[in-house]
XYZ file of C-alpha atoms in Angstrom:
509
model
C -13.888 -17.934 -25.627
C -14.574 -14.168 -24.185
C -12.125 -13.680 -21.403
C -15.297 -13.428 -18.674
C -15.978 -17.264 -19.239
C -12.010 -18.121 -19.041
C -12.098 -16.040 -15.353
C -15.184 -17.985 -14.128
C -14.031 -21.457 -15.617
C -10.602 -21.027 -13.716
C -12.187 -19.302 -10.548
C -14.418 -22.033 -10.457
C -11.754 -24.757 -11.069
C -9.690 -23.464 -8.051
C -12.395 -22.726 -6.085
C -13.504 -26.609 -6.342
C -10.053 -27.509 -5.470
C -9.787 -25.454 -2.240
C -13.437 -26.259 -1.080
C -12.998 -29.722 -1.811
C -9.920 -30.072 0.374
C -12.292 -29.269 3.218
C -14.340 -32.621 3.188
C -12.364 -34.377 0.941
C -10.248 -35.115 3.882
C -13.194 -35.876 6.369
C -13.588 -40.014 5.048
C -9.713 -40.063 5.144
C -9.740 -39.455 8.470
C -9.804 -43.102 9.946
C -7.100 -43.986 7.742
C -4.965 -41.110 8.677
C -5.623 -41.950 12.184
C -4.370 -45.676 11.748
C -1.503 -44.766 9.451
C -0.196 -41.647 11.740
C -1.273 -42.642 15.116
C -3.727 -39.501 15.565
C -5.777 -38.918 18.271
C -9.290 -37.188 18.318
C -7.973 -33.711 18.821
C -5.466 -34.089 16.254
C -8.285 -35.389 13.709
C -10.137 -32.330 14.563
C -7.072 -29.952 13.978
C -6.388 -31.730 10.508
C -9.868 -29.803 9.451
C -9.354 -26.878 11.470
C -5.588 -25.836 10.869
C -6.829 -25.628 7.046
C -10.319 -23.777 8.434
C -8.404 -21.346 10.666
C -5.820 -20.038 8.421
C -8.568 -19.330 5.587
C -10.424 -17.648 8.376
C -7.218 -15.888 9.714
C -6.059 -14.548 6.347
C -8.946 -14.041 4.127
C -9.676 -10.159 5.353
C -5.932 -9.437 4.666
C -5.688 -11.311 1.767
C -8.912 -9.565 0.430
C -7.383 -6.213 0.924
C -4.449 -7.090 -0.086
C -5.516 -7.959 -3.505
C -7.512 -4.884 -3.439
C -4.006 -3.259 -3.211
C -1.840 -5.376 -4.750
C -3.909 -6.549 -7.654
C -6.431 -9.728 -7.623
C -5.156 -11.837 -10.343
C -1.140 -11.612 -8.675
C -2.823 -12.744 -5.336
C -5.098 -15.455 -7.053
C -2.256 -16.976 -9.152
C 0.326 -16.847 -5.793
C -2.338 -18.350 -3.815
C -2.858 -21.290 -6.509
C 1.086 -21.872 -6.003
C 1.355 -21.756 -2.491
C -2.065 -24.072 -2.168
C -0.142 -26.776 -4.429
C 2.893 -26.715 -2.767
C 1.576 -27.301 0.761
C -0.857 -30.027 -1.083
C 2.638 -31.805 -1.602
C 3.423 -31.250 2.179
C 0.582 -33.132 3.081
C 0.952 -35.995 1.102
C 4.398 -36.250 2.450
C 3.536 -36.213 6.184
C 5.090 -38.587 8.560
C 3.108 -37.578 11.618
C -0.245 -35.557 12.679
C 2.088 -32.748 13.672
C 3.546 -32.279 10.055
C -0.031 -32.566 8.686
C -1.584 -30.129 10.613
C 1.485 -27.589 9.711
C 0.808 -28.186 6.231
C -2.704 -27.703 6.185
C -1.970 -24.821 7.539
C 0.163 -23.677 4.739
C -2.624 -24.970 2.506
C -4.823 -22.410 4.027
C -3.164 -19.677 3.569
C -3.036 -20.499 0.076
C -6.625 -20.839 -0.104
C -7.219 -17.663 1.489
C -5.626 -15.701 -1.145
C -7.683 -17.504 -3.912
C -10.926 -17.583 -1.802
C -10.731 -13.981 -0.832
C -10.408 -12.804 -4.970
C -12.538 -15.146 -6.598
C -15.661 -13.098 -6.064
C -14.101 -9.823 -6.945
C -12.468 -11.562 -10.340
C -16.191 -12.688 -11.380
C -17.455 -9.016 -9.990
C -15.208 -7.156 -12.398
C -16.023 -9.247 -15.599
C -19.554 -10.133 -15.014
C -22.402 -7.094 -14.614
C -26.394 -7.451 -14.476
C -28.276 -10.516 -15.070
C -24.727 -12.239 -16.704
C -23.704 -11.526 -12.860
C -26.648 -13.469 -11.414
C -25.804 -16.388 -13.939
C -21.899 -16.240 -12.787
C -22.608 -16.599 -9.394
C -24.852 -19.394 -9.626
C -22.433 -21.464 -11.400
C -19.931 -20.224 -8.455
C -22.219 -21.411 -6.191
C -23.128 -24.747 -7.674
C -19.391 -25.407 -7.819
C -19.000 -24.384 -4.066
C -22.151 -26.642 -3.038
C -20.594 -29.508 -5.275
C -17.167 -29.268 -3.934
C -18.329 -29.423 -0.684
C -20.642 -32.255 -0.687
C -18.700 -34.307 -3.538
C -15.284 -34.107 -1.109
C -16.577 -37.514 0.543
C -17.337 -39.558 -2.670
C -14.158 -38.245 -4.218
C -11.840 -38.765 -0.946
C -13.638 -42.099 -0.750
C -12.353 -43.363 -4.169
C -9.112 -42.245 -3.905
C -8.304 -43.487 -0.293
C -9.837 -46.896 -1.390
C -7.758 -46.869 -5.005
C -4.698 -45.103 -4.008
C -4.308 -44.391 -0.433
C -5.104 -40.870 2.148
C -2.382 -39.501 0.508
C -3.296 -39.129 -3.100
C -6.393 -36.721 -1.610
C -3.754 -34.205 -1.320
C -1.334 -35.357 -4.898
C -4.453 -34.879 -7.282
C -4.166 -31.147 -6.173
C -1.323 -30.630 -8.014
C -1.793 -31.311 -11.674
C -5.401 -29.055 -11.226
C -3.219 -26.270 -9.767
C -0.740 -26.256 -12.563
C -3.439 -26.098 -15.226
C -5.325 -23.281 -13.043
C -1.795 -21.101 -12.712
C -1.121 -21.202 -16.354
C -4.912 -20.131 -17.446
C -4.601 -17.227 -14.916
C -1.321 -15.901 -16.043
C -2.606 -16.041 -19.801
C -6.363 -15.606 -19.714
C -7.278 -13.197 -16.361
C -7.496 -9.250 -16.192
C -5.505 -7.725 -13.411
C -7.585 -5.122 -11.284
C -6.572 -3.455 -7.974
C -8.121 -0.212 -6.038
C -5.486 2.598 -6.926
C -6.367 4.235 -3.466
C -5.031 1.496 -1.413
C -2.639 1.606 0.930
C -0.764 -0.355 3.583
C -1.259 -3.469 5.231
C -2.988 -3.825 8.649
C -0.639 -5.969 10.130
C -2.172 -5.066 13.703
C -5.464 -6.515 12.615
C -4.059 -9.558 11.049
C -2.172 -10.207 14.364
C -4.687 -9.620 16.736
C -7.452 -11.504 15.203
C -5.204 -14.253 14.194
C -4.186 -14.728 17.558
C -7.915 -14.673 19.260
C -9.359 -16.907 16.279
C -6.551 -19.549 17.420
C -6.739 -19.240 21.152
C -10.464 -19.514 20.821
C -10.934 -22.876 18.826
C -7.612 -24.442 20.812
C -9.774 -23.964 24.135
C -12.481 -25.323 22.201
C -10.660 -28.353 21.531
C -8.755 -29.189 24.621
C -11.656 -27.659 26.912
C -12.663 -31.484 27.742
C -9.009 -32.544 28.574
C -7.672 -29.845 30.194
C -10.933 -28.929 32.071
C -13.134 -25.855 31.154
C -12.502 -24.392 34.351
C -8.530 -24.626 34.508
C -5.755 -21.960 33.855
C -4.794 -22.888 30.683
C -8.773 -23.087 29.105
C -9.580 -19.868 30.878
C -6.000 -18.229 29.857
C -6.719 -19.025 26.555
C -10.818 -17.711 26.505
C -9.274 -14.938 28.005
C -6.495 -14.190 25.642
C -9.252 -14.739 22.515
C -11.199 -11.709 24.400
C -8.572 -9.330 24.391
C -7.295 -9.753 21.330
C -10.656 -9.838 19.641
C -11.094 -6.409 21.868
C -7.725 -5.209 20.449
C -8.833 -6.248 17.025
C -11.779 -4.200 17.205
C -9.543 -1.090 18.474
C -7.317 -1.425 16.058
C -9.840 -1.464 13.173
C -11.493 1.525 14.266
C -8.631 3.657 14.689
C -6.359 2.439 11.735
C -6.424 4.248 8.394
C -6.784 1.494 6.200
C -8.214 -1.570 8.389
C -8.335 -5.097 7.067
C -12.013 -5.151 8.207
C -14.234 -2.151 7.759
C -16.578 -1.911 10.848
C -18.837 0.586 9.672
C -19.662 -2.184 6.653
C -21.722 -3.494 9.546
C -23.972 -0.689 10.402
C -25.811 -1.885 7.260
C -28.378 -4.771 8.506
C -27.682 -6.670 4.845
C -24.244 -6.729 5.272
C -24.552 -8.563 8.674
C -27.088 -10.658 7.910
C -24.619 -11.670 4.803
C -21.997 -12.866 7.813
C -25.006 -14.257 9.984
C -25.796 -16.453 6.969
C -22.244 -17.678 6.199
C -21.495 -18.544 9.795
C -24.288 -20.354 10.602
C -24.429 -22.461 7.059
C -20.978 -23.159 7.673
C -21.046 -24.028 11.825
C -24.061 -26.348 11.159
C -24.319 -28.404 7.834
C -20.486 -28.131 6.965
C -19.283 -29.191 10.277
C -21.444 -32.028 11.018
C -19.862 -33.866 7.837
C -16.859 -34.637 10.494
C -18.962 -36.358 12.665
C -21.350 -38.039 10.290
C -18.220 -39.594 8.300
C -17.177 -41.142 11.419
C -20.436 -42.639 11.841
C -20.750 -43.634 8.518
C -17.311 -45.620 8.404
C -17.041 -46.285 12.159
C -20.413 -46.562 13.392
C -21.585 -48.709 10.471
C -18.618 -49.856 9.072
C -18.144 -48.558 5.271
C -15.144 -48.191 3.194
C -14.367 -44.233 2.563
C -15.836 -44.955 -1.049
C -19.066 -46.508 0.374
C -19.532 -43.620 3.109
C -18.531 -41.044 0.219
C -21.670 -42.725 -2.074
C -24.118 -41.844 0.893
C -23.413 -38.232 0.945
C -24.551 -38.031 -2.832
C -27.924 -36.692 -2.133
C -26.547 -33.743 -0.839
C -23.797 -33.429 -3.487
C -26.612 -33.820 -6.433
C -29.086 -31.632 -5.046
C -26.906 -29.054 -4.054
C -25.487 -28.800 -7.522
C -28.922 -28.992 -9.377
C -30.431 -26.394 -7.266
C -27.791 -24.045 -7.181
C -28.226 -22.605 -10.470
C -31.797 -22.035 -10.023
C -31.072 -20.535 -6.958
C -28.717 -18.243 -8.773
C -31.115 -16.853 -11.321
C -33.570 -16.261 -8.951
C -31.591 -14.254 -6.699
C -31.827 -11.841 -9.538
C -35.328 -11.782 -9.495
C -36.572 -12.592 -5.649
C -35.479 -10.876 -2.197
C -32.380 -12.251 -1.054
C -33.889 -12.803 2.607
C -36.403 -15.085 1.018
C -33.835 -17.435 -0.644
C -31.553 -17.236 2.244
C -33.967 -17.317 4.789
C -35.579 -20.353 3.316
C -32.374 -22.336 2.654
C -30.894 -22.061 5.782
C -34.347 -23.169 7.404
C -34.465 -25.988 4.999
C -30.885 -26.758 6.044
C -32.386 -26.767 9.568
C -35.298 -29.393 8.722
C -32.468 -31.377 7.271
C -30.383 -32.130 10.383
C -33.717 -32.374 12.080
C -34.284 -35.438 9.844
C -31.508 -37.014 10.434
C -31.808 -36.931 14.158
C -33.305 -39.715 15.913
C -30.408 -42.518 14.984
C -30.620 -45.497 17.343
C -27.801 -48.207 17.700
C -29.505 -50.485 14.930
C -30.677 -47.690 12.104
C -29.035 -47.839 8.823
C -27.975 -45.323 6.814
C -31.203 -44.888 5.179
C -32.007 -43.256 8.257
C -30.130 -39.986 7.286
C -31.826 -40.211 3.718
C -34.376 -37.486 4.175
C -32.053 -35.199 5.888
C -29.535 -35.560 3.532
C -32.252 -34.762 0.929
C -33.655 -31.691 2.450
C -29.838 -30.230 3.607
C -28.786 -30.728 -0.082
C -31.676 -28.166 -1.170
C -30.713 -25.885 1.571
C -27.184 -25.424 0.639
C -27.919 -25.404 -3.110
C -30.629 -22.345 -2.366
C -28.325 -20.378 0.417
C -24.817 -20.620 -1.595
C -25.559 -18.487 -4.596
C -27.433 -15.387 -3.366
C -25.093 -15.747 -0.440
C -22.141 -15.338 -2.803
C -23.811 -12.549 -4.455
C -25.040 -10.473 -1.492
C -21.701 -10.666 -0.260
C -20.316 -7.949 -2.401
C -23.631 -6.384 -3.722
C -23.871 -4.341 -0.550
C -20.601 -2.612 -1.244
C -19.353 -0.466 -3.968
C -16.723 -2.047 -6.483
C -13.953 -0.919 -5.308
C -14.147 -2.946 -1.413
C -15.387 -6.195 -3.293
C -11.983 -7.800 -2.418
C -12.537 -6.630 1.434
C -16.274 -7.857 1.266
C -15.495 -11.285 -0.212
C -12.859 -11.865 2.187
C -15.327 -10.797 5.063
C -17.986 -12.975 4.154
C -15.135 -16.130 3.402
C -13.669 -15.662 6.798
C -17.400 -16.089 8.169
C -17.714 -19.248 6.331
C -14.275 -20.641 7.751
C -14.680 -19.304 10.962
C -18.294 -20.916 11.389
C -16.409 -24.431 9.930
C -13.307 -23.895 12.726
C -15.720 -23.051 15.255
C -18.057 -25.176 14.790
C -15.938 -28.481 14.203
C -14.321 -27.117 17.736
C -17.606 -26.274 19.523
C -19.583 -29.479 18.217
C -16.579 -31.863 19.242
C -16.222 -30.508 22.702
C -19.977 -30.921 23.346
C -19.608 -34.719 21.623
C -16.732 -35.642 23.692
C -18.335 -34.399 26.917
C -21.677 -36.585 26.109
C -19.624 -39.360 25.349
C -17.288 -39.479 28.485
C -20.458 -38.802 30.609
C -22.477 -41.645 28.985
C -19.694 -44.092 28.981
C -18.485 -43.481 32.315
C -22.512 -43.612 33.540
C -23.192 -47.104 31.841
C -20.176 -48.926 32.993
C -20.676 -47.174 36.798
C -21.144 -50.804 37.574
C -18.443 -52.315 35.448
C -14.776 -53.344 37.127
C -12.519 -51.876 34.948
C -8.626 -50.870 35.334
C -7.793 -47.251 36.636
C -7.991 -44.998 34.143
C -9.464 -47.431 31.440
C -12.994 -45.696 31.535
C -11.947 -42.410 30.020
C -9.507 -43.508 28.115
C -12.565 -45.840 26.000
C -14.495 -42.120 26.185
C -11.670 -40.541 24.292
C -11.765 -43.754 21.792
C -15.631 -43.638 21.032
C -15.292 -39.975 20.701
C -12.571 -40.295 17.827
C -14.666 -43.932 16.051
C -11.664 -45.534 17.372
C -13.490 -47.659 19.984
C -12.692 -51.213 18.139
C -9.153 -51.135 19.522
C -10.199 -50.228 23.195
C -12.606 -52.546 23.634
C -10.243 -55.325 22.756
C -7.909 -54.368 25.518
C -10.259 -54.167 28.531
C -10.958 -57.691 30.173
C -12.835 -60.698 28.035
C -15.533 -60.871 30.498
C -16.503 -56.678 30.506
C -16.232 -56.361 26.524
C -19.921 -56.943 25.992
C -20.900 -54.140 28.281
C -18.013 -51.967 27.193
C -18.971 -52.296 23.367
C -22.745 -51.572 24.101
C -21.710 -48.516 25.882
C -19.376 -47.609 23.521
C -22.094 -47.865 20.924
C -24.702 -46.145 22.666
C -22.411 -42.963 24.038
C -21.696 -42.794 19.941
C -25.011 -42.370 18.922
C -26.224 -40.632 21.524
C -23.756 -37.960 21.370
C -24.438 -37.924 17.463
C -27.944 -36.989 17.548
C -27.530 -34.721 20.312
C -25.097 -32.488 17.774
C -27.329 -33.099 15.147
C -30.122 -31.119 17.122
C -27.737 -28.231 18.260
C -26.750 -28.110 14.410
C -30.521 -27.732 13.009
C -30.807 -25.275 16.123
C -27.839 -23.212 14.603
C -29.241 -23.248 11.177
C -32.639 -22.112 12.261
C -31.117 -19.229 14.264
C -29.302 -17.795 11.307
C -32.490 -18.642 9.020
C -34.561 -15.872 11.335
C -31.651 -13.700 11.786
C -31.206 -13.288 7.969
C -34.789 -13.190 7.336
C -34.790 -10.231 9.732
C -31.656 -8.286 8.847
C -31.376 -8.774 5.143
C -32.926 -5.602 2.879
C -32.907 -4.846 -0.656
C -32.575 -1.316 -0.378
C -29.178 -2.044 1.126
C -27.580 -3.426 -2.100
C -25.505 -1.285 -4.664
C -26.648 -1.455 -8.259
C -23.698 -2.809 -10.266
C -21.544 -0.442 -11.482
C -22.334 2.181 -9.034
C -20.351 3.820 -6.371
C -21.886 5.114 -3.557
C -20.837 5.190 0.545
C -20.283 1.475 1.795
C -22.299 2.247 4.874
C -25.261 4.218 6.143
């Protein structure tokens, strides 16, 4: 088999593994919660610690790969990811698990940032469209199939197995990468932008932490306002540094091209909408409808199958159709899918979500391949690592901020609904607030048992109604995010901004 096909195989295997760990964890969260005694914020951090570190290090990883070698950084990333997966499997507390997930994110950043540039150096012309189509199918399938794989492993071997399974896969990927991949780099690249890395990472962490803690601390509290202020100041410092430093990790001039900006909008809105909703849909399927992890994973199959089948077709069409048509239509269909899921009632079954799942699967499959191709087609080949890193960063920022922001809205809705429904019910001091927090994380059952027998019926009805109402609200908001991304993408993306394969032109203009 030619080297380029070996490259495609090992890249897709590694990307499948790292993206699988974004959603494979979702169906295991209730088990993790019970085993480690985690609260709702802990559950959010299990997802966000991974996405946050992916986002924080992707830009640096892309630039670092251009300097030190893409094959080298890719292989190191797989090794870090494997070691951190072992740490996740051995975790004995929520804090331990969150730290290991963060390290996993660093390894994932090295892998993700180099994946598209490794493919771009081996595939050209129509073959590049095919390669990106397969890559897109892999990303779509891995993110969507995660709940099924996670459910099967959690039911059969416990939640720790979802991390241990990465070890043999990573070992094979490392061996193939060392033997088959070709090294490449940017000969003109120089030092690392440490100032940019520090300010960007602190800004992201502060923003996400503020969103996660806002309801508990109070949105006007000194802690929340201080975190939001730190995020704003660090983001401003990051922009100043990137404008002044000789070799920035984020080349801001790239955003002068509307198409480049459009690609980042599409990446962010896709992740902040449908992918962020997987956490809350999983809590509904397991804690609301009572499905096991495997049963919940099976309910996500419509998304899985359709995204996998549509992605290769979209990859081939991306070489013939204007990118904005596929991206805009794909995001619009995702928005439609989220809207179709909306309208859940207390007595609904999972089939209420079915038409929405089908539409969302088609939309994800249509969006991923052209987005992957567009991400690096607007820059000359020497900047492919940076471009890939930027686009992947916007994907992960979308997931991290999406989960945090949706979670804040969800908690606020649930708390307000629970307190309103139980205004006439006599409960011990603090019981209503504690119940609202339990409902948010899907742990209402134990909280209901802790209230007086006479009030349990009213409390159970209030909890169920609040959870369903909050979920419906999130689905509408996520649909608006996807629809807004669709419109902006269609307006911004232009074919004339693309750089023909193999041609070197200025990066901006």
